[in-house]
Amino acid sequence: MSTSQPPTSQPPTLPPPYIAGADWVDTQVGPSLQIRPTRNGRDVSGDGTADEAWSEVLAMESDADSPGMRAQFDCHWTFARLVDPDKPSWNLEPDRPVVSEQEMIAARCNPGFAEE
């Protein structure tokens, strides 16, 4: 008889909103969506928080809805919040290639060309 319990989900530690704003800007590498997380968005943990934050981005800028943009967002959500928690914005570019999770991490969330 097994006594192990199934994993339980962890509720969010802080309430939304997680994204303060998202604006398209023109850069040297082309269009870039600059996402500005809130303090709670920078500090929250728990299941479903990345999905909630991405939903907030899409409510602001629905044309960001592409696999490559979501992958860049997920990388920033997972790693940029730890490495540079006070970075003013997370910049996502639709012209970046869609790559594997390992390639995304190796490129520091910026596959294909240098960070803008």
Tab-separated table of C-alpha atoms in Angstrom:
chain	number	residue	atom	x	y	z
A	1	MET	CA	0.000	0.000	0.000
A	2	SER	CA	1.380	3.379	-1.048
A	3	THR	CA	1.338	6.191	1.469
A	4	SER	CA	2.556	8.891	-0.895
A	5	GLN	CA	0.197	11.771	-1.447
A	6	PRO	CA	-0.402	13.253	-4.896
A	7	PRO	CA	1.262	16.629	-5.372
A	8	THR	CA	-0.927	19.541	-4.424
A	9	SER	CA	-1.027	22.752	-6.353
A	10	GLN	CA	0.498	25.815	-4.785
A	11	PRO	CA	-1.841	28.824	-4.756
A	12	PRO	CA	-0.434	32.183	-5.852
A	13	THR	CA	1.427	33.944	-3.071
A	14	LEU	CA	0.430	37.420	-4.307
A	15	PRO	CA	-2.682	38.623	-6.153
A	16	PRO	CA	-2.802	39.956	-9.718
A	17	PRO	CA	-2.398	42.148	-11.606
A	18	TYR	CA	1.051	40.921	-12.606
A	19	ILE	CA	1.541	43.137	-15.655
A	20	ALA	CA	1.462	46.948	-15.435
A	21	GLY	CA	1.687	47.581	-19.171
A	22	ALA	CA	2.750	46.318	-22.573
A	23	ASP	CA	3.656	48.556	-25.494
A	24	TRP	CA	4.969	47.929	-28.988
A	25	VAL	CA	8.071	49.932	-29.884
A	26	ASP	CA	10.274	50.039	-32.980
A	27	THR	CA	13.878	49.024	-32.344
A	28	GLN	CA	16.990	48.366	-34.415
A	29	VAL	CA	15.963	44.698	-34.605
A	30	GLY	CA	12.331	45.407	-35.526
A	31	PRO	CA	9.147	45.508	-33.468
A	32	SER	CA	9.491	44.723	-29.778
A	33	LEU	CA	6.800	44.321	-27.137
A	34	GLN	CA	8.003	45.903	-23.919
A	35	ILE	CA	6.244	44.257	-20.992
A	36	ARG	CA	6.384	45.989	-17.629
A	37	PRO	CA	5.617	43.663	-14.710
A	38	THR	CA	4.098	44.947	-11.479
A	39	ARG	CA	5.874	44.427	-8.164
A	40	ASN	CA	3.582	41.437	-7.535
A	41	GLY	CA	4.432	40.123	-11.003
A	42	ARG	CA	8.106	40.276	-10.136
A	43	ASP	CA	7.667	38.555	-6.759
A	44	VAL	CA	4.755	36.107	-7.091
A	45	SER	CA	5.121	32.355	-7.019
A	46	GLY	CA	2.559	29.602	-7.355
A	47	ASP	CA	0.814	27.522	-9.963
A	48	GLY	CA	-0.864	29.273	-12.852
A	49	THR	CA	0.731	32.650	-12.297
A	50	ALA	CA	2.570	32.634	-15.650
A	51	ASP	CA	-0.688	31.813	-17.438
A	52	GLU	CA	-2.484	34.603	-15.581
A	53	ALA	CA	0.294	37.089	-16.421
A	54	TRP	CA	0.308	36.054	-20.116
A	55	SER	CA	-3.486	36.511	-20.191
A	56	GLU	CA	-2.967	40.025	-18.875
A	57	VAL	CA	-0.447	40.706	-21.659
A	58	LEU	CA	-2.876	39.430	-24.300
A	59	ALA	CA	-5.681	41.570	-22.867
A	60	MET	CA	-3.417	44.584	-23.474
A	61	GLU	CA	-1.867	43.487	-26.781
A	62	SER	CA	-3.758	40.612	-28.446
A	63	ASP	CA	-1.406	40.578	-31.435
A	64	ALA	CA	1.335	39.197	-29.158
A	65	ASP	CA	-0.340	35.770	-29.275
A	66	SER	CA	2.228	33.588	-31.038
A	67	PRO	CA	4.246	30.551	-29.902
A	68	GLY	CA	7.580	32.381	-30.103
A	69	MET	CA	6.339	35.329	-28.078
A	70	ARG	CA	4.844	33.069	-25.412
A	71	ALA	CA	8.094	31.099	-25.199
A	72	GLN	CA	10.099	34.305	-24.709
A	73	PHE	CA	7.619	35.445	-22.065
A	74	ASP	CA	7.816	32.124	-20.229
A	75	CYS	CA	11.610	32.322	-20.237
A	76	HIS	CA	11.526	35.846	-18.811
A	77	TRP	CA	8.874	34.848	-16.265
A	78	THR	CA	10.955	31.897	-15.106
A	79	PHE	CA	14.482	33.301	-15.270
A	80	ALA	CA	14.632	37.082	-15.764
A	81	ARG	CA	12.671	37.648	-12.577
A	82	LEU	CA	15.467	35.842	-10.705
A	83	VAL	CA	18.495	37.161	-12.576
A	84	ASP	CA	17.425	40.812	-12.894
A	85	PRO	CA	14.306	41.307	-10.748
A	86	ASP	CA	14.182	45.074	-11.251
A	87	LYS	CA	14.699	45.165	-15.030
A	88	PRO	CA	12.222	47.848	-16.178
A	89	SER	CA	10.771	45.793	-19.030
A	90	TRP	CA	10.925	42.395	-20.644
A	91	ASN	CA	11.318	42.850	-24.385
A	92	LEU	CA	9.770	40.232	-26.665
A	93	GLU	CA	10.343	40.266	-30.415
A	94	PRO	CA	8.063	38.453	-32.882
A	95	ASP	CA	10.935	38.089	-35.361
A	96	ARG	CA	12.915	35.818	-33.043
A	97	PRO	CA	12.933	32.145	-34.068
A	98	VAL	CA	10.876	29.545	-32.257
A	99	VAL	CA	13.420	27.298	-30.509
A	100	SER	CA	13.500	24.523	-27.950
A	101	GLU	CA	13.359	25.357	-24.250
A	102	GLN	CA	17.052	24.457	-23.911
A	103	GLU	CA	18.006	26.787	-26.777
A	104	MET	CA	15.848	29.546	-25.286
A	105	ILE	CA	17.605	29.246	-21.924
A	106	ALA	CA	21.051	29.098	-23.561
A	107	ALA	CA	20.208	32.309	-25.469
A	108	ARG	CA	19.143	34.013	-22.214
A	109	CYS	CA	15.572	34.317	-23.531
A	110	ASN	CA	16.774	36.057	-26.723
A	111	PRO	CA	17.203	33.452	-29.487
A	112	GLY	CA	18.370	34.417	-32.948
A	113	PHE	CA	19.978	37.784	-32.258
A	114	ALA	CA	21.233	39.966	-29.433
A	115	GLU	CA	18.936	41.373	-26.777
A	116	GLU	CA	17.353	44.676	-27.653
